[in-house]
Each structure stands twice: as structure tokens, then as C-alpha cells.
Coordinates of N, CA, C and O in Angstrom, one line a residue:
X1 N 0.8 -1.2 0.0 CA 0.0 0.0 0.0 C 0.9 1.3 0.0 O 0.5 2.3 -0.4
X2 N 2.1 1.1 0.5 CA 2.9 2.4 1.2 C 3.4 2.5 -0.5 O 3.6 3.5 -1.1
X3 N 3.6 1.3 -0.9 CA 4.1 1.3 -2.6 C 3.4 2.2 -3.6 O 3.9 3.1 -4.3
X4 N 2.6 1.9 -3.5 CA 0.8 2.0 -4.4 C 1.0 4.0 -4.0 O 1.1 4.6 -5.0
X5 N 1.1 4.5 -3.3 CA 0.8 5.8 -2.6 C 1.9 6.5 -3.3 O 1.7 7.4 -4.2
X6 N 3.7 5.6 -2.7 CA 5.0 6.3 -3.1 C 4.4 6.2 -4.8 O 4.5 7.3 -5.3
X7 N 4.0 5.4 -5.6 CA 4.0 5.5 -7.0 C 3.4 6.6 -7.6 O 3.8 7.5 -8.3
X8 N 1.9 6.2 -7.0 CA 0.9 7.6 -7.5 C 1.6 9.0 -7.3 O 1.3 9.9 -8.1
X9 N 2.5 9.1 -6.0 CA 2.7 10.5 -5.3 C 4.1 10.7 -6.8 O 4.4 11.8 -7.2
X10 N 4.7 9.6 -7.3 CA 5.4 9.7 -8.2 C 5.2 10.2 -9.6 O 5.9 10.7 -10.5
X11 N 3.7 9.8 -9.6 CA 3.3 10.0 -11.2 C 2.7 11.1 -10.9 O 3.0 12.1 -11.5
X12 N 2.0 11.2 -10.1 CA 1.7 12.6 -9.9 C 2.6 13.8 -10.2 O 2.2 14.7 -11.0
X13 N 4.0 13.7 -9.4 CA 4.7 14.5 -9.6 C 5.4 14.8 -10.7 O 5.9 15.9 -10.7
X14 N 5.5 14.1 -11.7 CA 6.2 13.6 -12.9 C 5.1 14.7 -13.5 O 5.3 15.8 -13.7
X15 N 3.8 14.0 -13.6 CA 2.8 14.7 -14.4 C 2.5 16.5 -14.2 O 2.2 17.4 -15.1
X16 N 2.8 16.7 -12.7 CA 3.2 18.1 -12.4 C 4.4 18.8 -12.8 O 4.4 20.0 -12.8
X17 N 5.6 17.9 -13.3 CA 6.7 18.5 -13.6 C 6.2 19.0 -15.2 O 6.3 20.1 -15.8
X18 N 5.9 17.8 -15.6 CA 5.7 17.7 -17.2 C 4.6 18.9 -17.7 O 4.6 19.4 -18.9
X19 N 3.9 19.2 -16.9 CA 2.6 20.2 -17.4 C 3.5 21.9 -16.8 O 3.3 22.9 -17.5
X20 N 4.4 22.0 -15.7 CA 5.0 23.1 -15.7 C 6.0 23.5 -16.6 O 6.3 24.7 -16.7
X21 N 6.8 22.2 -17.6 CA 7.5 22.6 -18.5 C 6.8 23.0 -19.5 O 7.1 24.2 -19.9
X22 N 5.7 22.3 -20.1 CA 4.8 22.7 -20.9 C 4.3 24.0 -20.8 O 4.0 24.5 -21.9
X23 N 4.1 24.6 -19.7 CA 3.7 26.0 -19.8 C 4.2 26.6 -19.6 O 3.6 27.7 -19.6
X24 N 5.6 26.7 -19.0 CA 6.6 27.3 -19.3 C 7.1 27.6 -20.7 O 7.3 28.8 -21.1
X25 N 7.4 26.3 -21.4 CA 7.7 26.3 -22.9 C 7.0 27.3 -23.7 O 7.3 28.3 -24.4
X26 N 5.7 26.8 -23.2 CA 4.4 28.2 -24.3 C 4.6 29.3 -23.7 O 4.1 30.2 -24.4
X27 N 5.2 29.9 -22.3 CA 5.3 31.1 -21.8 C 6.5 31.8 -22.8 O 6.3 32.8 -23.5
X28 N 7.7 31.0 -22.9 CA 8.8 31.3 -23.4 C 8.5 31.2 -25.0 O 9.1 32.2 -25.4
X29 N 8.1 30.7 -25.7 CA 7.5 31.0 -26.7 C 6.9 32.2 -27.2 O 7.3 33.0 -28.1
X30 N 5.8 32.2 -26.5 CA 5.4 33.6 -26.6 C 5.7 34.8 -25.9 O 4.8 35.7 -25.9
X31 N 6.7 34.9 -25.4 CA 7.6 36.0 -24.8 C 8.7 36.1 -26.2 O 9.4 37.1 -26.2
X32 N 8.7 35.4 -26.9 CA 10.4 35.0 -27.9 C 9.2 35.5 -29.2 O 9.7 36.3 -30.1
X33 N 8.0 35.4 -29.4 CA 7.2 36.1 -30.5 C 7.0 37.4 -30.2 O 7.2 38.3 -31.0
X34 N 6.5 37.7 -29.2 CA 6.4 39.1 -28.7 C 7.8 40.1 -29.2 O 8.0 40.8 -30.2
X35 N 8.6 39.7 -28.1 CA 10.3 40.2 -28.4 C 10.2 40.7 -29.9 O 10.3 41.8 -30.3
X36 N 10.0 39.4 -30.5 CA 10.5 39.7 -32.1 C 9.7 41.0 -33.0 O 10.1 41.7 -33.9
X37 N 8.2 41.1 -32.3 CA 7.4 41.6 -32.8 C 7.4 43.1 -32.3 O 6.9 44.0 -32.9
X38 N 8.2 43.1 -30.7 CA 8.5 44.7 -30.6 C 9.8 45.3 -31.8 O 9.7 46.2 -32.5
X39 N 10.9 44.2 -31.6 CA 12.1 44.3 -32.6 C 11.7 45.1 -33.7 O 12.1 46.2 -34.0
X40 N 10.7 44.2 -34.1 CA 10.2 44.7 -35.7 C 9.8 46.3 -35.7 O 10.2 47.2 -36.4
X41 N 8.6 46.4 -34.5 CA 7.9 47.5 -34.5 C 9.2 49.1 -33.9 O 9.3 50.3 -34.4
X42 N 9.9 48.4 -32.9 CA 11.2 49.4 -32.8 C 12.0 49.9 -34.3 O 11.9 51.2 -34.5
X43 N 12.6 49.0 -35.3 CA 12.8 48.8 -36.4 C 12.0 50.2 -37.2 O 12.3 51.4 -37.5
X44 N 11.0 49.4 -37.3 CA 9.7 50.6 -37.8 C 9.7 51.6 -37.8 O 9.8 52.1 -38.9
X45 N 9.7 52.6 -36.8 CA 9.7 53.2 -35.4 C 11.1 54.1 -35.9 O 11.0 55.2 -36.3
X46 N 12.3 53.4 -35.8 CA 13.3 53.8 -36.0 C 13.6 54.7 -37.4 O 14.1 55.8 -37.5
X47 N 13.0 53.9 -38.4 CA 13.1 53.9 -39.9 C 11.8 55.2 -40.1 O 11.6 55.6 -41.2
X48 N 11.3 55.7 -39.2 CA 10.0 56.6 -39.4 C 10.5 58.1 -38.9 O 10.3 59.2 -39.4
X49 N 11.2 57.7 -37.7 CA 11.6 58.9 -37.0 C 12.8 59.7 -37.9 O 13.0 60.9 -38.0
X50 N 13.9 58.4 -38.5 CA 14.9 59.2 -39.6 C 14.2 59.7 -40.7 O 14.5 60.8 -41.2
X51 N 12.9 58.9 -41.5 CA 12.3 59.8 -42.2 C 11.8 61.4 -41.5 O 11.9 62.5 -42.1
X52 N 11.5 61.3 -40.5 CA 10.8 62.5 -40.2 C 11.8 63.7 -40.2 O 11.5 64.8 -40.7
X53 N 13.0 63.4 -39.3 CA 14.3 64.0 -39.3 C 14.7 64.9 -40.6 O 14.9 66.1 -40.7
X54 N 14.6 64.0 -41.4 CA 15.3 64.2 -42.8 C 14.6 65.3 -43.5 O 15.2 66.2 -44.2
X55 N 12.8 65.2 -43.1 CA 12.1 65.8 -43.8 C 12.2 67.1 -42.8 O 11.8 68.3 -43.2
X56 N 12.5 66.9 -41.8 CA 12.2 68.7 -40.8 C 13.3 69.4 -41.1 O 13.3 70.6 -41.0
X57 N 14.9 68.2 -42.0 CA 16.1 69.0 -42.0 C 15.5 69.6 -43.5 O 15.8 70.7 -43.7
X58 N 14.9 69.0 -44.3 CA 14.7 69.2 -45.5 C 13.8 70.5 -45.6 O 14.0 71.3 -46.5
X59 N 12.7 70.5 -44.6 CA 12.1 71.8 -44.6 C 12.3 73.0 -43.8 O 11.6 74.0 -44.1
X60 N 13.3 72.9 -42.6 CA 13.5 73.8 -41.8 C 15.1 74.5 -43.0 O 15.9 75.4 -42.6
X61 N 15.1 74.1 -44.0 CA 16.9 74.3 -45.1 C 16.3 76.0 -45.3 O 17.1 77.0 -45.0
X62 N 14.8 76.4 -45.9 CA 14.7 77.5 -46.3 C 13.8 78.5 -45.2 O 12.8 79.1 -45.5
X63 N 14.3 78.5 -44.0 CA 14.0 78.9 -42.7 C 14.9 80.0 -41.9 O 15.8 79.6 -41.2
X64 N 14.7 81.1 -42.0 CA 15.7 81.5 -41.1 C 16.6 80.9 -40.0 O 17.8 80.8 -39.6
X65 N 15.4 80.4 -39.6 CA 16.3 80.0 -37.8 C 17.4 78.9 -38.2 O 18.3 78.8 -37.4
X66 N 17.5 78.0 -39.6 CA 18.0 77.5 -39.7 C 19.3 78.0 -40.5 O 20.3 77.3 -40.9
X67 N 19.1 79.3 -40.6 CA 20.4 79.5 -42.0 C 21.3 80.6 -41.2 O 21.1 81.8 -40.9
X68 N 22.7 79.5 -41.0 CA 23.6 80.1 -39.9 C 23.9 82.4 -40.9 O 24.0 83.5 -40.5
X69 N 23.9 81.7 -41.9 CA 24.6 83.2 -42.6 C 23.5 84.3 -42.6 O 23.8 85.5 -42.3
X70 N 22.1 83.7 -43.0 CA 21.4 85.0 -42.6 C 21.5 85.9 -41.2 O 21.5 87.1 -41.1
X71 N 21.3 84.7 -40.0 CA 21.2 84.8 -38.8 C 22.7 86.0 -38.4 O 22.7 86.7 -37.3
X72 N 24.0 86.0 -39.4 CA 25.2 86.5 -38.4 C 25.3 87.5 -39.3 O 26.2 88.3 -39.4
X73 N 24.0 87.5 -40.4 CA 24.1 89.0 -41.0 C 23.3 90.2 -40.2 O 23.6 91.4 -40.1
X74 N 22.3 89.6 -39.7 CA 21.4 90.2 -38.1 C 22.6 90.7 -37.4 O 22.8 91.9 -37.1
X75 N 23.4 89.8 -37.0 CA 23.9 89.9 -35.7 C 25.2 90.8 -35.8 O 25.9 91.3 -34.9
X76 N 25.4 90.8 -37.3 CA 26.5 92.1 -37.6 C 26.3 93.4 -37.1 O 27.0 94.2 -36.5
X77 N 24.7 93.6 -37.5 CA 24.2 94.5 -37.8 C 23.7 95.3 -36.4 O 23.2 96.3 -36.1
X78 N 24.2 94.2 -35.9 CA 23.7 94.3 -34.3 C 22.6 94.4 -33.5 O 22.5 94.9 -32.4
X79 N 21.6 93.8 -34.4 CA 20.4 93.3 -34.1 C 20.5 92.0 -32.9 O 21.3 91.2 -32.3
X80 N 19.3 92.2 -32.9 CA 19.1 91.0 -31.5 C 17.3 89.7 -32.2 O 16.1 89.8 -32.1
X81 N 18.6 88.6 -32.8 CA 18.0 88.0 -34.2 C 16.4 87.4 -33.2 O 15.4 87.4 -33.9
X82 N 16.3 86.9 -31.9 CA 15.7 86.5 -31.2 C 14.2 87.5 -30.5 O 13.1 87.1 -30.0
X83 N 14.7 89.0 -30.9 CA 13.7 90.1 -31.2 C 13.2 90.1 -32.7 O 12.1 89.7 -33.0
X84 N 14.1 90.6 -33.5 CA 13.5 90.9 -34.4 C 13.0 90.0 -35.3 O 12.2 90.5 -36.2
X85 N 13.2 88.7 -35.3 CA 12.2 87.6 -36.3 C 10.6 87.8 -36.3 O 9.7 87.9 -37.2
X86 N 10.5 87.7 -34.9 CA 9.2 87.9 -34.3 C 9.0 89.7 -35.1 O 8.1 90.1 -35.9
X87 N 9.4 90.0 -34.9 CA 8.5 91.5 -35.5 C 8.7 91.3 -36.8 O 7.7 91.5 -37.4
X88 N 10.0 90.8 -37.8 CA 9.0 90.8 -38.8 C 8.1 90.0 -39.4 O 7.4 90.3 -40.4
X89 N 8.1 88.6 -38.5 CA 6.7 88.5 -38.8 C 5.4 89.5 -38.4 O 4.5 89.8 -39.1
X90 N 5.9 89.7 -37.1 CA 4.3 89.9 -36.9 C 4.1 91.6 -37.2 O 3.2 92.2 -36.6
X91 N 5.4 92.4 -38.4 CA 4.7 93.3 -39.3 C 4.1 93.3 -40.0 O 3.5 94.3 -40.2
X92 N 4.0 92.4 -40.7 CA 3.4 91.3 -41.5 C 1.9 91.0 -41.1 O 0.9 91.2 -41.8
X93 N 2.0 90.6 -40.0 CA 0.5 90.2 -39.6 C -0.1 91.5 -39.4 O -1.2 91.5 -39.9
X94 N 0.5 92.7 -38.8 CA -0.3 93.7 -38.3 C -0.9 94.3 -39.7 O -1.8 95.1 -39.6
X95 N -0.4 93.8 -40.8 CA -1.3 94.6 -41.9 C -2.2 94.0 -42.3 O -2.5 94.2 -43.4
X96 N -2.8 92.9 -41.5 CA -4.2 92.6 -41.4 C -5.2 93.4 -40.9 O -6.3 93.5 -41.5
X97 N -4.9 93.8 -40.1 CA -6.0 95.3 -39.6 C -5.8 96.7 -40.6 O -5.2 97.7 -40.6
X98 N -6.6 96.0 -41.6 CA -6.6 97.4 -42.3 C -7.8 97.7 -42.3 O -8.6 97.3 -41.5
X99 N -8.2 98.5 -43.5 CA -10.0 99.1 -43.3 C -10.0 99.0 -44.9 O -9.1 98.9 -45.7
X100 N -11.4 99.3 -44.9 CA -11.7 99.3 -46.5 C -11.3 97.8 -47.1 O -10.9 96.9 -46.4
X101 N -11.4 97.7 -48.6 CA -11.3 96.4 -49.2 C -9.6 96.2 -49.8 O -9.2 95.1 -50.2
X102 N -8.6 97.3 -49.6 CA -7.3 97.2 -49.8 C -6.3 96.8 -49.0 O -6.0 97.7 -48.1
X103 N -5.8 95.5 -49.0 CA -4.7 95.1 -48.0 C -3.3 96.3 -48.4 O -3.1 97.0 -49.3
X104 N -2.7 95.9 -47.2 CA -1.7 96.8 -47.8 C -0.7 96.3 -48.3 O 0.1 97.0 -48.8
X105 N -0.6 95.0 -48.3 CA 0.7 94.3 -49.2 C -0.1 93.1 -50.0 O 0.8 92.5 -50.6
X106 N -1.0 92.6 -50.2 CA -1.8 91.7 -50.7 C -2.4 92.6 -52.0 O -3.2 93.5 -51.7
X107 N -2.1 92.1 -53.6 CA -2.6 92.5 -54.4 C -3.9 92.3 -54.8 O -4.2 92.8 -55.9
X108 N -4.7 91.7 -54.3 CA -6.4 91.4 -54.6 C -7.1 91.9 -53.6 O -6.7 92.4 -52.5
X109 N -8.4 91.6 -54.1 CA -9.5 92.1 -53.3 C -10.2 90.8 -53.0 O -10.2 89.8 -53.8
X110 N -10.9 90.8 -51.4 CA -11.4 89.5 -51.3 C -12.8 89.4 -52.1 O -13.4 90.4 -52.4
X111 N -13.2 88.2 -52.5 CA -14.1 88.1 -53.6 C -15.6 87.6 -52.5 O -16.6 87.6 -53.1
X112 N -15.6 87.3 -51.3 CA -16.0 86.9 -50.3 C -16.9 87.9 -49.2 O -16.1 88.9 -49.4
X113 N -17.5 88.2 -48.6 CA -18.3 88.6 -47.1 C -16.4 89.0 -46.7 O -16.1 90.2 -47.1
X114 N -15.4 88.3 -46.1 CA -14.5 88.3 -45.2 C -13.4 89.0 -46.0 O -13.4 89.1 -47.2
X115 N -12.4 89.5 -45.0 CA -11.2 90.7 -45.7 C -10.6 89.3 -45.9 O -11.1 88.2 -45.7
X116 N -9.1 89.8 -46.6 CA -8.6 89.2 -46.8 C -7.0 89.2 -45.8 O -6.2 90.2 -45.7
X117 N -7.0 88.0 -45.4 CA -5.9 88.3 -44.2 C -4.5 87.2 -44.6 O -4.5 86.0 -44.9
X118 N -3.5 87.9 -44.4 CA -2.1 86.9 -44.5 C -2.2 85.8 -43.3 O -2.0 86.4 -42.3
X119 N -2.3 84.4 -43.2 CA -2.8 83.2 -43.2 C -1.2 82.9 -42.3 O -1.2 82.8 -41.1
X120 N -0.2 82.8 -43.0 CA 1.1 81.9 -42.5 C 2.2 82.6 -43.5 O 2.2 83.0 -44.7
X121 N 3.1 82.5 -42.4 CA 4.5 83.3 -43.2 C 6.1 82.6 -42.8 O 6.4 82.1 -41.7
X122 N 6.6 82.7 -43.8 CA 7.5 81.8 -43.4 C 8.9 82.9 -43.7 O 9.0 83.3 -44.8
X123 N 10.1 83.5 -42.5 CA 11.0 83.8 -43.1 C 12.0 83.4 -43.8 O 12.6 82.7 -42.9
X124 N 12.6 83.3 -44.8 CA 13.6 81.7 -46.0 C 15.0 82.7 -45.0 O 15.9 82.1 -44.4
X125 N 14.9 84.2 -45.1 CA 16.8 84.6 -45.0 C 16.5 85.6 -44.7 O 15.3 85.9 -44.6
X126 N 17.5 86.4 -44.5 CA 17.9 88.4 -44.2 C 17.4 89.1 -45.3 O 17.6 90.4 -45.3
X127 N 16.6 88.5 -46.6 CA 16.0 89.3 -47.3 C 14.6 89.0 -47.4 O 13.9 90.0 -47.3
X128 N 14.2 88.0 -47.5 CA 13.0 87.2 -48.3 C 12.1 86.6 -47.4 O 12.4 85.9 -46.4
X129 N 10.7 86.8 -47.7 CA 9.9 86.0 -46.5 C 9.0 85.4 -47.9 O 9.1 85.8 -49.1
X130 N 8.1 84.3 -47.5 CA 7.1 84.0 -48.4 C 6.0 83.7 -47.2 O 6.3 83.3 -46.1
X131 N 4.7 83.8 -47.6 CA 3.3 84.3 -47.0 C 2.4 83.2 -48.0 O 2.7 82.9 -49.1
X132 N 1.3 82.8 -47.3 CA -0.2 82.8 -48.2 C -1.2 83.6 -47.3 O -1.1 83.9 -46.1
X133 N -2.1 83.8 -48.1 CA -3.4 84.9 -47.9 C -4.8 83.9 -47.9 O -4.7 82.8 -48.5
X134 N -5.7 84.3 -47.4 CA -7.0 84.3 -48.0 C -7.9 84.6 -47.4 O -7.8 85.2 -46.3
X135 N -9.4 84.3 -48.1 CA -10.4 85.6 -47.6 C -11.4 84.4 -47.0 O -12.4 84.6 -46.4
X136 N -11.1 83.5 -47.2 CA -11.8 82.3 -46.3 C -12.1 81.2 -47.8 O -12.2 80.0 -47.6
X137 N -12.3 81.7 -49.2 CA -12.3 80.9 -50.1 C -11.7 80.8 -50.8 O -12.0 80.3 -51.8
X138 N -10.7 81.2 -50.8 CA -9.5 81.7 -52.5 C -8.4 82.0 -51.3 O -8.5 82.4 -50.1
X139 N -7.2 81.5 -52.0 CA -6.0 81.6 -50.8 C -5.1 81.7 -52.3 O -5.3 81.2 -53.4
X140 N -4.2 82.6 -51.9 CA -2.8 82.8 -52.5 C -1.4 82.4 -51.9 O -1.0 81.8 -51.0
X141 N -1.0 83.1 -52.8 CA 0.4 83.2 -51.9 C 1.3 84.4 -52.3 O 1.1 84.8 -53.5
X142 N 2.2 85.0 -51.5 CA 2.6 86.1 -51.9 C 4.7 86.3 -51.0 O 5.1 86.3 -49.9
X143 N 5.6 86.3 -52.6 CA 6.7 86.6 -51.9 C 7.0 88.0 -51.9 O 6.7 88.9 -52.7
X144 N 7.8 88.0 -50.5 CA 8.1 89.3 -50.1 C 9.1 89.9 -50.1 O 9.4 89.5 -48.9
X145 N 10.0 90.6 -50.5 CA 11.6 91.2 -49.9 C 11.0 92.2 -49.0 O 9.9 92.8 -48.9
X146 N 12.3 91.9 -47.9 CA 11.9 93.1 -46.4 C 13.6 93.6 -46.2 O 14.6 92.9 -46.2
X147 N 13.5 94.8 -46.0 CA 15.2 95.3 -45.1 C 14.5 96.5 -43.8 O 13.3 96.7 -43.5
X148 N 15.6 97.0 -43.4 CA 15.6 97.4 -42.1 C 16.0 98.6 -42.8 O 17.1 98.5 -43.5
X149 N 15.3 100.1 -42.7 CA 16.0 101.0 -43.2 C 17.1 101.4 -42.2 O 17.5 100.5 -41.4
X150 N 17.7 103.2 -42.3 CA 18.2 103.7 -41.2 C 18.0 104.3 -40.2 O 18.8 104.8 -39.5
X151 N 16.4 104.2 -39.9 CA 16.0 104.6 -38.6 C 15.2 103.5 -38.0 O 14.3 103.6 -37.2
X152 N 15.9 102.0 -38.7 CA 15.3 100.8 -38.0 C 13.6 100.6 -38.1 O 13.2 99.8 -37.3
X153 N 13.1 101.0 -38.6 CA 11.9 101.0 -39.8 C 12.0 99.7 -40.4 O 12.9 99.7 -41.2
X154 N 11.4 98.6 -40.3 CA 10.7 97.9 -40.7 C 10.4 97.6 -42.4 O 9.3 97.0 -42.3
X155 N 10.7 97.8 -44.0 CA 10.5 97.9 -44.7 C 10.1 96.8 -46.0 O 11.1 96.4 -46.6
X156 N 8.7 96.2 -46.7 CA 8.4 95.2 -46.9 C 7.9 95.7 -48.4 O 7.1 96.6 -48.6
X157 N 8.9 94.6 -49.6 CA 8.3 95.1 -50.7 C 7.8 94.0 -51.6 O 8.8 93.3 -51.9
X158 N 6.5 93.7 -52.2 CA 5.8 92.8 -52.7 C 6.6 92.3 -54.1 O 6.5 93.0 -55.1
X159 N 7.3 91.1 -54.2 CA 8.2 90.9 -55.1 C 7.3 90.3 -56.4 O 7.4 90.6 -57.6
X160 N 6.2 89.0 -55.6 CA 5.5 88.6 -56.9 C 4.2 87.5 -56.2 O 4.4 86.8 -55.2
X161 N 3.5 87.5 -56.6 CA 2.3 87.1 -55.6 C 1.5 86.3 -56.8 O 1.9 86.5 -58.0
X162 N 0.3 85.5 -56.3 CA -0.3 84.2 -57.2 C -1.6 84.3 -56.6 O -1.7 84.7 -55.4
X163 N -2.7 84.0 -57.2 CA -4.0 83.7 -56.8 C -4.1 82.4 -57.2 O -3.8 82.0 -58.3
X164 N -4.7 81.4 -56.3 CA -4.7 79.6 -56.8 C -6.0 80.1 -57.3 O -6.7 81.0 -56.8
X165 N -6.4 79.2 -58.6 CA -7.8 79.3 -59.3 C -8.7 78.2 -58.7 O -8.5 77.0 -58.4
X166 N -9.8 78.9 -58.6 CA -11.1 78.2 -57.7 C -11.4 76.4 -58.3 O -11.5 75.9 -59.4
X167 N -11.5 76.1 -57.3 CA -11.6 74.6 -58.1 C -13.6 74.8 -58.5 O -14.0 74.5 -59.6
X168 N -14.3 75.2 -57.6 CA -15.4 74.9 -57.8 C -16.2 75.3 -59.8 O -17.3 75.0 -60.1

């Protein structure tokens, strides 16, 4: 009987060993698929963010903040490039508040109820900004030459500007 008991308590155990390898095996299994499947997605991941890189180096190229020579022609000049970007953008913007149907640097008239207001401006260098407009249906775009006279005056002159044609 004490036999009969030691056996069972053997097979038992055997049977308990054998079902913890077993699900251990499928634990480790699917920890070794997982792994692979972050791998991949890291990979991914990796391969997306150098795309993105490439494209912010690709679009930040005609940007002031990025173009070391415009920025140390400011700084010649003894400007303070961290002030003045911001203003000429936002000279730019202030000639949104105008009156009547004539922008003051935008060659059309809005065709629309709404004025027509400069939208987004981008400065490229120490000379050149480019801008789009619109009056809420018709949007352009408009390049700009700007310099700094000698009483530090602000000065912005309309180089060549586009109206996109209405799709409707």
C-alpha cells in the first residue's frame, strides 16, 4: 500500500513536472514572439523617425532660424535676431487690420463677405519671406523682400504674388 501511494505521489509528480515545462515552454515561446514583434515594431519606429528627421532637416533648409549666414548678417548688424524675427513676422501680420477692401501688401481684393488676411509666413533669409493669404475661399500666396531702413523701420516690398484658381 505504502508502494501503491509512493507511486501515485510519483506519477503525480512527474505529471506536475511535465505540465509546468509545458507551460513554461508556451510562456517562453510567446515572450520569444512578442520580443520579435517589438524588434520589428522598434525597427519601424526607428526607420519613421529618420524619415521625419530628414524631412524637418529638408524643410527647416529655407527657414531663417536655420540658415547660420542670414542669422550672423542680423547679428552684424547688431540686431538682436531673437527680437527681431518675431517683429517681422508679426509686421506682417499687423497689416491685417486694415480698413476698406485694400490690403496693404496683398494685391487682390477678397471676392468673399471676409477681408482678406495673411494666413502663415515663413522667413527663407535676411532678405526674403514668403506668406499665403486668404479671404476664407481663394487663398494665394505672396513673396516678399523686407530690409531694415536707417531709422530701423521695418520695410516690406511685394516681389510677386499668385492667386490659386477656384476649383469649384
Amino acid at each position: 500500500m505504502k508502494n501503491k501511494i509512493l507511486m501515485y505521489l510519483f506519477i503525480f509528480t512527474v505529471l506536475l513536472l511535465i505540465f509546468q515545462y509545458v507551460n513554461s515552454k508556451n510562456i517562453l515561446d510567446k515572450y520569444e514572439v512578442d520580443i520579435v514583434k517589438v524588434k520589428s515594431q522598434l525597427k519601424e519606429s526607428e526607420a519613421t523617425i529618420k524619415a521625419m528627421e530628414e524631412q524637418n532637416f529638408e524643410m527647416s533648409y529655407f527657414n531663417i532660424d536655420g540658415n547660420e549666414d542670414a542669422l550672423t548678417y542680423f547679428e552684424a548688424q547688431g540686431y538682436d535676431t531673437e527680437k527681431l524675427i518675431p517683429a517681422i513676422i508679426e509686421g506682417l501680420y499687423n497689416m491685417n487690420d486694415y480698413e476698406g477692401d485694400d490690403h496693404p501688401i496683398v494685391p487682390y481684393v477678397s471676392m468673399t463677405e471676409s477681408k482678406l488676411l495673411i494666413n502663415k509666413i515663413r522667413v527663407l533669409n535676411h532678405k526674403w519671406i514668403i506668406a499665403n493669404f486668404t479671404d476664407g475661399e481663394f487663398w494665394g500666396e505672396i513673396f516678399v523682400s523686407y530690409e531694415i531702413d536707417e531709422q530701423n523701420q521695418l520695410k516690406y516690398k511685394l516681389v510677386e504674388y499668385l492667386m490659386y484658381p477656384s476649383v469649384n
